[in-house]
Amino acid sequence: MSKRLAIVSSGISGPLNSAVEFAKQAKLFGYEVCVFAPKSSFDLISHFGLEYGEIPIPKVDAFADLLTADQFRTLSSNDRLDCAVNALGVNDFSASMSRFQPDVIFVDCELHAHIIVGLSLGPPVIQCSSMFLSPPGSQAPPLNKRACPGVGMRGSRIGISIIWMSFLIWKLKKILRNKFKHQGADFTSALLELARRYNVPIARIRRLICWQMPWTYKIPTVLFLPQSIDLPTRPYSDFSYLGAMVIQDRPEKPHDREKVRRFCSGQGTKKRIFVGFGTMMKPKSDLLVNLWEVASKHPEWQFLFAAGQNWEDGGSCDYPRNVDVVAWVPQHQVLKHAHLAIMHGGTGGLIEAVEAATPVLLYPHVNDQQGSAARAVFHGIGRAGRHADTVEKIENDIQKLLTDPKYKKNCKALQASCQQEKVDGGLAAFLQNVTTQSN
């Protein structure tokens, strides 16, 4: 009988895509797989013929309100804590796992409540991440902090260590303030109470000194990433890199095929620049306005902007003639034809650029994107800008990335390293090992 894998995802786009690709590959190796995710994930999961299990939309923000204002005002302290635990949305998770009977449970590292309940059930629980989770130290800064190892004072070993100390102090203060603000019905208190109810020894297995909020777990952890792209840190002994989990055959969305075809086919000697900020920016943001100006100054460059669906006022923008704007693109295909990619630094986009050996100019915005920028700069495959950069600064960065051959050379070297990781193929052996241990 085939071994059964439960894969639990938050439904957030990046982690969901990684979870689905992981599920696809595991299924090809002969495992029975069920992906548990919120209802909004059903179409993508079912598109690939994977078994689907619905879970409520999980709580992933460690500092969000778990209770309403009325509940805070009217309930006793015990009732508030009880409501906070219920708000975690895992009351039926144990029953869902019992019905599927998995041999191993893989859970997104941000789904703390599901990890805790999973640990009470018997099968091995493995937390998974599509983000780089470098341990605190002197070689890799926190993912949300701007610093690149070896670059300037902030990138020195002392500088990175100071950044970590400052971050961990800030994190502790934020957890304590949140506990006081929510009167003991905060996210952290709810997790501790959940662990108590399920007899999970949380004090022994949680790891407080880490980037994740509010903590992570001393359990096997898989990263859906190539190790070649990471910084040269020493990961925890229970960490495993499984290589890039990026869906290449994702279902297409409506888009202007002619503009994409024109970009990919090229126009004479023009350099092709793909800009993929998606829905994170409005067309009249300062950075994009400056990019329009750069484009207008360089008709020898051809730009393709993937704009997302929310540029309602995009029609009022007077785009330069060498700029095409589309709602969506098959990004992995476009990157293969681009001479440069300008993006916000999401891990998925960075990996796709590496796989295409395309230099990147990153403008980090939120969460782990500063970490992507640090890795791009460290490996010499790109540059990192700021949203407040001037037209001259943006223009200079683009010029260097298009004309300095070292960037393309480094891209090809990193691409080859990632391809070698695929050839070495540790996924099959990893799955066999963890499912054998579950016997």
Coordinates of N, CA and C in Angstrom, one line a residue, residues 113-312:
A113 N -0.8 26.5 14.9 CA -1.9 25.7 15.5 C -2.0 24.3 14.9
H114 N -1.8 24.3 13.6 CA -1.9 23.0 12.9 C -0.7 22.1 13.2
I115 N 0.5 22.7 13.4 CA 1.7 22.0 13.8 C 1.4 21.4 15.2
I116 N 0.9 22.2 16.1 CA 0.7 21.7 17.5 C -0.3 20.6 17.5
V117 N -1.4 20.7 16.9 CA -2.4 19.6 16.8 C -1.8 18.4 16.1
G118 N -1.1 18.6 15.0 CA -0.4 17.5 14.3 C 0.5 16.7 15.2
L119 N 1.3 17.4 16.1 CA 2.2 16.8 16.9 C 1.6 15.9 18.0
S120 N 0.3 16.0 18.2 CA -0.4 15.2 19.2 C -1.0 13.9 18.6
L121 N -0.9 13.8 17.3 CA -1.6 12.7 16.6 C -0.8 11.4 16.4
G122 N 0.5 11.5 16.4 CA 1.3 10.2 16.2 C 2.2 10.2 15.0
P123 N 1.7 10.5 13.8 CA 2.6 10.5 12.6 C 3.6 11.6 12.7
P124 N 4.8 11.4 12.1 CA 5.8 12.5 12.1 C 5.2 13.8 11.5
V125 N 5.5 14.9 12.1 CA 5.1 16.2 11.6 C 6.4 16.9 11.1
I126 N 6.3 17.4 9.9 CA 7.5 18.1 9.3 C 7.0 19.5 8.9
Q127 N 7.6 20.6 9.4 CA 7.3 21.9 9.0 C 8.0 22.3 7.7
C128 N 7.3 23.0 6.8 CA 7.9 23.3 5.5 C 7.8 24.8 5.3
S129 N 8.7 25.3 4.5 CA 8.8 26.7 4.2 C 9.3 27.0 2.8
S130 N 8.7 28.0 2.2 CA 9.2 28.5 0.9 C 10.0 29.8 1.1
M131 N 10.4 30.0 2.4 CA 11.3 31.2 2.7 C 12.6 30.6 3.2
F132 N 13.6 31.4 3.0 CA 14.9 31.1 3.6 C 14.9 31.3 5.1
L133 N 15.2 30.4 5.9 CA 15.1 30.5 7.4 C 16.5 30.3 8.0
S134 N 17.4 31.2 7.6 CA 18.7 31.2 8.2 C 18.7 31.4 9.7
P135 N 19.4 30.6 10.5 CA 19.4 30.8 12.0 C 20.1 32.2 12.3
P136 N 19.8 32.7 13.4 CA 20.5 33.9 13.9 C 22.0 33.7 14.0
G137 N 22.8 34.7 13.6 CA 24.2 34.5 13.6 C 24.9 35.8 12.9
S138 N 26.1 35.6 12.5 CA 26.8 36.7 11.9 C 27.0 36.7 10.4
Q139 N 26.3 35.7 9.7 CA 26.5 35.6 8.3 C 25.2 35.8 7.5
A140 N 24.1 35.8 8.1 CA 22.8 36.1 7.4 C 21.9 36.9 8.2
P141 N 21.5 38.1 7.8 CA 20.6 39.0 8.5 C 19.2 38.4 8.6
P142 N 18.4 38.9 9.5 CA 16.9 38.6 9.4 C 16.4 38.9 8.0
L143 N 15.4 38.1 7.6 CA 14.9 38.2 6.3 C 14.3 39.5 5.9
N144 N 13.8 40.2 6.9 CA 13.1 41.5 6.7 C 14.0 42.7 6.9
K145 N 15.3 42.5 7.0 CA 16.3 43.6 7.3 C 17.2 43.8 6.1
R146 N 17.5 45.0 5.7 CA 18.3 45.3 4.6 C 19.8 45.3 5.0
A147 N 20.4 44.2 4.6 CA 21.9 44.1 4.8 C 22.3 42.9 3.9
C148 N 23.5 43.1 3.3 CA 24.1 42.0 2.5 C 25.5 41.6 3.1
P149 N 25.7 40.3 3.4 CA 27.0 39.9 3.9 C 28.1 40.4 3.1
G150 N 29.1 41.1 3.7 CA 30.3 41.5 3.0 C 30.2 42.9 2.4
V151 N 29.0 43.5 2.5 CA 28.8 44.8 1.9 C 28.6 45.9 3.0
G152 N 29.6 46.7 3.2 CA 29.4 47.8 4.2 C 29.4 47.3 5.6
M153 N 29.3 48.3 6.6 CA 29.3 48.0 8.0 C 28.1 47.1 8.3
R154 N 26.9 47.4 7.8 CA 25.7 46.5 8.1 C 25.9 45.1 7.6
G155 N 26.7 44.9 6.6 CA 27.0 43.6 6.1 C 28.2 42.9 6.7
S156 N 28.8 43.5 7.6 CA 30.0 42.9 8.3 C 29.4 41.9 9.4
R157 N 30.3 41.0 9.9 CA 29.8 40.1 10.9 C 29.3 40.8 12.1
I158 N 30.0 41.8 12.5 CA 29.5 42.6 13.7 C 28.2 43.3 13.4
G159 N 28.1 43.9 12.2 CA 26.9 44.6 11.8 C 25.7 43.6 11.8
I160 N 25.8 42.5 11.2 CA 24.7 41.5 11.1 C 24.4 41.0 12.5
S161 N 25.4 40.8 13.4 CA 25.1 40.3 14.7 C 24.3 41.4 15.5
I162 N 24.6 42.7 15.3 CA 23.9 43.8 15.9 C 22.5 43.8 15.4
I163 N 22.3 43.7 14.1 CA 20.9 43.7 13.5 C 20.1 42.6 14.2
W164 N 20.7 41.4 14.3 CA 20.0 40.3 14.9 C 19.6 40.6 16.4
M165 N 20.5 41.1 17.1 CA 20.2 41.4 18.5 C 19.1 42.5 18.6
S166 N 19.1 43.5 17.8 CA 18.1 44.5 17.8 C 16.8 43.9 17.4
F167 N 16.8 43.0 16.4 CA 15.5 42.4 15.9 C 14.9 41.5 17.0
L168 N 15.7 40.7 17.7 CA 15.2 39.8 18.7 C 14.7 40.6 19.9
I169 N 15.3 41.7 20.2 CA 14.8 42.5 21.3 C 13.4 43.1 20.9
W170 N 13.4 43.6 19.7 CA 12.1 44.2 19.2 C 11.0 43.1 19.2
K171 N 11.4 41.9 18.7 CA 10.4 40.8 18.7 C 9.8 40.5 20.0
L172 N 10.7 40.4 21.0 CA 10.3 40.1 22.4 C 9.4 41.2 22.9
K173 N 9.7 42.4 22.7 CA 8.9 43.5 23.2 C 7.5 43.5 22.5
K174 N 7.5 43.2 21.2 CA 6.2 43.2 20.5 C 5.3 42.0 21.0
I175 N 5.9 40.9 21.3 CA 5.1 39.8 21.9 C 4.5 40.2 23.2
L176 N 5.3 40.8 24.1 CA 4.9 41.2 25.4 C 3.8 42.3 25.3
R177 N 4.0 43.2 24.4 CA 3.0 44.3 24.3 C 1.7 43.7 23.8
N178 N 1.8 42.7 22.8 CA 0.6 42.1 22.3 C -0.2 41.3 23.4
K179 N 0.6 40.7 24.2 CA 0.0 39.9 25.3 C -0.8 40.9 26.3
F180 N -0.2 42.0 26.6 CA -0.8 43.0 27.4 C -2.1 43.6 26.7
K181 N -1.9 44.0 25.5 CA -3.0 44.6 24.7 C -4.2 43.7 24.6
H182 N -4.0 42.4 24.4 CA -5.1 41.5 24.2 C -5.5 40.8 25.5
Q183 N -5.0 41.2 26.6 CA -5.4 40.7 28.0 C -5.3 39.2 28.1
G184 N -4.2 38.7 27.6 CA -4.0 37.2 27.8 C -4.7 36.4 26.8
A185 N -5.4 37.0 25.8 CA -6.1 36.3 24.7 C -5.4 36.5 23.4
D186 N -4.1 36.7 23.4 CA -3.3 37.0 22.2 C -2.9 35.7 21.6
F187 N -2.3 35.8 20.4 CA -1.9 34.6 19.6 C -1.0 33.7 20.4
T188 N 0.0 34.2 21.0 CA 1.0 33.4 21.7 C 0.3 32.7 22.9
S189 N -0.5 33.4 23.7 CA -1.2 32.7 24.8 C -2.1 31.6 24.3
A190 N -2.8 31.9 23.2 CA -3.7 30.9 22.6 C -2.9 29.6 22.2
L191 N -1.8 29.8 21.6 CA -1.0 28.7 21.2 C -0.5 27.8 22.4
L192 N -0.1 28.5 23.4 CA 0.4 27.8 24.6 C -0.8 27.0 25.2
E193 N -2.0 27.6 25.3 CA -3.1 26.9 25.8 C -3.5 25.8 24.9
L194 N -3.4 25.9 23.6 CA -3.7 24.8 22.7 C -2.8 23.7 22.9
A195 N -1.5 24.0 23.1 CA -0.5 22.9 23.4 C -0.8 22.2 24.7
R196 N -1.2 23.0 25.7 CA -1.6 22.3 27.0 C -2.7 21.4 26.8
R197 N -3.8 21.8 26.0 CA -4.9 20.9 25.9 C -4.6 19.6 25.1
Y198 N -3.6 19.7 24.2 CA -3.3 18.6 23.4 C -2.0 17.8 23.9
N199 N -1.6 18.2 25.1 CA -0.5 17.5 25.7 C 0.8 17.6 24.9
V200 N 1.0 18.7 24.2 CA 2.2 18.9 23.4 C 3.2 19.7 24.3
P201 N 4.4 19.1 24.5 CA 5.4 19.8 25.3 C 6.1 21.0 24.7
I202 N 5.3 22.1 24.5 CA 5.7 23.2 23.7 C 7.0 23.9 24.2
A203 N 7.2 23.9 25.6 CA 8.4 24.5 26.1 C 9.6 23.8 25.7
R204 N 9.5 22.5 25.4 CA 10.7 21.8 25.0 C 11.0 21.8 23.5
I205 N 10.0 22.0 22.7 CA 10.2 21.9 21.3 C 10.1 23.2 20.5
R206 N 9.8 24.3 21.2 CA 9.8 25.6 20.5 C 11.2 26.2 20.5
R207 N 11.5 26.9 19.4 CA 12.7 27.6 19.3 C 12.4 29.1 19.2
L208 N 12.7 29.9 20.3 CA 12.4 31.3 20.4 C 13.4 32.2 19.7
I209 N 14.6 31.8 19.6 CA 15.7 32.6 19.0 C 15.7 32.3 17.5
C210 N 14.8 33.0 16.8 CA 14.6 32.8 15.3 C 14.0 34.0 14.7
W211 N 13.9 34.0 13.4 CA 13.2 35.1 12.7 C 11.7 34.9 12.7
Q212 N 11.2 33.7 12.7 CA 9.7 33.5 12.6 C 9.0 34.1 13.9
M213 N 7.7 34.4 13.7 CA 6.9 34.9 14.7 C 5.9 33.9 15.2
P214 N 5.6 33.6 16.4 CA 6.5 34.1 17.6 C 7.7 33.2 17.8
W215 N 7.6 32.0 17.2 CA 8.7 31.1 17.4 C 8.7 30.1 16.3
T216 N 9.6 29.1 16.2 CA 9.5 28.0 15.4 C 9.7 26.7 16.2
Y217 N 9.9 25.6 15.6 CA 9.8 24.3 16.3 C 11.1 23.5 16.0
K218 N 11.5 22.7 17.0 CA 12.7 21.9 16.9 C 12.2 20.5 16.4
I219 N 11.7 20.6 15.2 CA 11.2 19.3 14.5 C 11.8 19.4 13.1
P220 N 11.8 18.2 12.4 CA 12.3 18.3 11.0 C 11.6 19.4 10.2
T221 N 12.5 20.0 9.4 CA 12.0 21.2 8.6 C 12.5 21.0 7.2
V222 N 11.6 21.2 6.2 CA 12.1 21.2 4.8 C 11.9 22.6 4.2
L223 N 12.9 23.0 3.4 CA 12.8 24.2 2.7 C 12.6 23.9 1.2
F224 N 11.5 24.5 0.6 CA 11.2 24.3 -0.8 C 12.1 25.2 -1.6
L225 N 13.4 25.1 -1.5 CA 14.3 26.0 -2.1 C 15.6 25.3 -2.4
P226 N 16.4 25.8 -3.4 CA 17.7 25.3 -3.6 C 18.7 25.8 -2.6
Q227 N 19.6 25.0 -2.1 CA 20.5 25.5 -1.1 C 21.5 26.5 -1.8
S228 N 21.7 26.3 -3.1 CA 22.7 27.1 -3.8 C 22.4 28.6 -3.7
I229 N 21.2 28.9 -3.6 CA 20.8 30.4 -3.6 C 20.9 31.0 -2.2
D230 N 21.0 30.1 -1.1 CA 21.0 30.6 0.2 C 22.4 31.3 0.5
L231 N 22.4 32.0 1.6 CA 23.7 32.5 2.1 C 24.5 31.4 2.8
P232 N 25.8 31.6 2.9 CA 26.7 30.5 3.5 C 26.6 30.3 5.0
T233 N 25.4 30.0 5.4 CA 25.2 29.8 6.9 C 25.1 28.3 7.2
R234 N 25.2 28.0 8.4 CA 25.1 26.6 8.9 C 23.7 26.4 9.4
P235 N 22.8 25.7 8.6 CA 21.4 25.5 9.0 C 21.4 24.5 10.2
Y236 N 20.2 24.5 10.8 CA 20.0 23.6 11.9 C 20.1 22.2 11.3
S237 N 20.5 21.2 12.2 CA 20.7 19.9 11.8 C 19.4 19.2 11.3
D238 N 18.3 19.7 11.7 CA 17.0 19.1 11.2 C 16.4 19.8 10.0
F239 N 17.2 20.6 9.3 CA 16.8 21.3 8.1 C 17.2 20.5 6.9
S240 N 16.3 20.5 5.9 CA 16.6 19.8 4.6 C 16.2 20.7 3.5
Y241 N 17.0 21.0 2.5 CA 16.7 21.7 1.3 C 16.2 20.7 0.2
L242 N 15.0 20.9 -0.3 CA 14.4 19.9 -1.2 C 14.5 20.5 -2.7
G243 N 15.1 21.6 -2.9 CA 15.1 22.2 -4.2 C 13.9 23.1 -4.5
A244 N 14.0 23.8 -5.6 CA 12.9 24.7 -6.0 C 11.6 24.0 -6.2
M245 N 10.6 24.5 -5.6 CA 9.2 23.9 -5.8 C 8.4 25.0 -6.5
V246 N 8.6 25.2 -7.8 CA 7.9 26.3 -8.5 C 7.1 25.6 -9.6
I247 N 5.8 25.9 -9.7 CA 4.9 25.3 -10.7 C 5.3 25.9 -12.0
Q248 N 5.7 25.1 -13.0 CA 6.0 25.6 -14.3 C 4.8 25.5 -15.2
D249 N 3.9 24.6 -15.0 CA 2.7 24.4 -15.8 C 1.5 25.0 -15.1
R250 N 1.6 26.1 -14.5 CA 0.4 26.7 -13.8 C -0.6 27.1 -14.8
P251 N -1.9 27.0 -14.4 CA -3.0 27.4 -15.3 C -2.9 28.9 -15.7
E252 N -3.1 29.1 -16.9 CA -3.0 30.5 -17.4 C -4.2 31.3 -17.0
K253 N -3.9 32.6 -16.9 CA -5.0 33.6 -16.6 C -5.2 34.4 -17.9
P254 N -6.3 35.1 -18.1 CA -6.5 36.0 -19.2 C -5.4 37.0 -19.3
H255 N -4.8 37.1 -20.5 CA -3.7 38.1 -20.7 C -3.6 38.4 -22.2
D256 N -2.8 39.5 -22.4 CA -2.6 39.9 -23.8 C -1.5 39.1 -24.4
R257 N -1.9 38.0 -25.1 CA -0.9 37.1 -25.7 C 0.0 37.7 -26.7
E258 N -0.5 38.7 -27.5 CA 0.3 39.3 -28.5 C 1.4 40.2 -27.9
K259 N 1.1 40.9 -26.8 CA 2.2 41.6 -26.2 C 3.3 40.7 -25.6
V260 N 2.8 39.6 -25.0 CA 3.8 38.7 -24.5 C 4.6 38.1 -25.6
R261 N 4.0 37.7 -26.7 CA 4.7 37.1 -27.9 C 5.7 38.1 -28.5
R262 N 5.3 39.4 -28.6 CA 6.1 40.4 -29.1 C 7.4 40.6 -28.2
F263 N 7.2 40.5 -26.9 CA 8.3 40.7 -26.0 C 9.3 39.5 -26.1
C264 N 8.7 38.3 -26.2 CA 9.6 37.1 -26.2 C 10.3 36.9 -27.5
S265 N 9.7 37.4 -28.6 CA 10.3 37.2 -29.9 C 11.4 38.2 -30.1
G266 N 11.3 39.4 -29.4 CA 12.4 40.4 -29.5 C 12.1 41.3 -30.7
Q267 N 12.7 42.5 -30.6 CA 12.5 43.5 -31.6 C 13.9 44.0 -32.0
G268 N 14.5 43.4 -32.9 CA 15.9 43.8 -33.3 C 16.9 43.6 -32.2
T269 N 17.6 44.7 -31.9 CA 18.7 44.6 -30.9 C 18.2 45.2 -29.6
K270 N 17.0 45.4 -29.4 CA 16.5 46.0 -28.1 C 16.7 45.0 -27.0
K271 N 17.1 45.6 -25.8 CA 17.2 44.8 -24.6 C 15.8 44.7 -24.0
R272 N 15.5 43.5 -23.6 CA 14.1 43.3 -23.1 C 14.2 43.2 -21.5
I273 N 13.3 44.1 -20.9 CA 13.3 44.2 -19.5 C 11.9 43.9 -19.0
F274 N 11.8 42.8 -18.2 CA 10.5 42.4 -17.6 C 10.4 43.1 -16.2
V275 N 9.2 43.7 -16.0 CA 8.9 44.3 -14.7 C 7.7 43.6 -14.1
G276 N 7.9 42.9 -13.0 CA 6.9 42.1 -12.3 C 6.6 42.5 -10.9
F277 N 5.9 43.6 -10.7 CA 5.5 44.0 -9.4 C 4.1 43.5 -9.0
G278 N 3.3 43.0 -10.0 CA 2.0 42.5 -9.8 C 1.1 43.6 -9.2
T279 N 0.3 43.2 -8.2 CA -0.7 44.1 -7.6 C -0.1 44.9 -6.4
M280 N 1.2 44.8 -6.2 CA 1.7 45.4 -5.0 C 1.9 46.9 -5.2
M281 N 1.8 47.4 -6.4 CA 2.0 48.9 -6.6 C 0.9 49.4 -7.6
K282 N 0.6 50.7 -7.3 CA -0.3 51.4 -8.2 C 0.5 52.0 -9.3
P283 N -0.1 52.3 -10.5 CA 0.7 52.8 -11.7 C 1.3 54.2 -11.4
K284 N 0.8 54.9 -10.5 CA 1.3 56.3 -10.2 C 2.2 56.3 -9.0
S285 N 2.7 55.2 -8.5 CA 3.6 55.2 -7.4 C 4.9 55.8 -7.8
D286 N 5.7 56.4 -6.9 CA 6.9 57.1 -7.2 C 7.9 56.2 -8.0
L287 N 8.0 55.0 -7.6 CA 9.0 54.1 -8.2 C 8.6 53.9 -9.7
L288 N 7.3 53.6 -9.9 CA 6.9 53.3 -11.3 C 6.9 54.6 -12.2
V289 N 6.5 55.7 -11.6 CA 6.6 56.9 -12.4 C 8.1 57.2 -12.8
N290 N 9.0 56.9 -11.9 CA 10.4 57.0 -12.3 C 10.8 56.0 -13.3
L291 N 10.3 54.8 -13.2 CA 10.6 53.8 -14.3 C 10.0 54.2 -15.6
W292 N 8.8 54.8 -15.6 CA 8.3 55.3 -16.9 C 9.3 56.3 -17.5
E293 N 9.8 57.2 -16.7 CA 10.8 58.2 -17.2 C 12.1 57.5 -17.7
V294 N 12.6 56.5 -17.0 CA 13.7 55.8 -17.5 C 13.5 55.2 -18.8
A295 N 12.3 54.6 -19.0 CA 11.9 53.9 -20.2 C 11.9 55.0 -21.4
S296 N 11.3 56.1 -21.1 CA 11.2 57.1 -22.2 C 12.5 57.6 -22.6
K297 N 13.5 57.6 -21.7 CA 14.9 58.1 -22.1 C 15.7 57.0 -22.9
H298 N 15.1 55.8 -22.9 CA 15.9 54.7 -23.5 C 15.0 53.9 -24.5
P299 N 14.7 54.4 -25.6 CA 13.9 53.6 -26.6 C 14.6 52.4 -27.1
E300 N 15.9 52.2 -26.8 CA 16.6 51.0 -27.1 C 16.3 49.8 -26.2
W301 N 15.5 50.1 -25.1 CA 15.1 49.1 -24.2 C 13.6 48.8 -24.4
Q302 N 13.2 47.6 -24.3 CA 11.7 47.2 -24.4 C 11.3 46.7 -23.1
F303 N 10.2 47.3 -22.5 CA 9.7 46.9 -21.2 C 8.4 46.2 -21.3
L304 N 8.2 45.2 -20.5 CA 6.9 44.5 -20.4 C 6.6 44.5 -18.9
F305 N 5.5 45.2 -18.5 CA 5.1 45.3 -17.1 C 3.9 44.3 -16.9
A306 N 4.1 43.4 -15.9 CA 3.0 42.6 -15.4 C 2.3 43.4 -14.3
A307 N 1.1 43.9 -14.5 CA 0.6 44.9 -13.6 C -0.5 44.3 -12.6
G308 N -0.9 43.1 -12.8 CA -2.0 42.7 -11.9 C -3.3 43.2 -12.4
Q309 N -4.4 43.0 -11.6 CA -5.7 43.3 -12.0 C -6.2 44.7 -11.4
N310 N -5.5 45.3 -10.6 CA -6.0 46.4 -9.8 C -5.5 47.8 -10.2
W311 N -5.0 47.9 -11.5 CA -4.6 49.2 -11.9 C -5.7 49.9 -12.6
E312 N -6.7 50.2 -11.8 CA -8.0 50.8 -12.3 C -7.7 52.1 -13.1

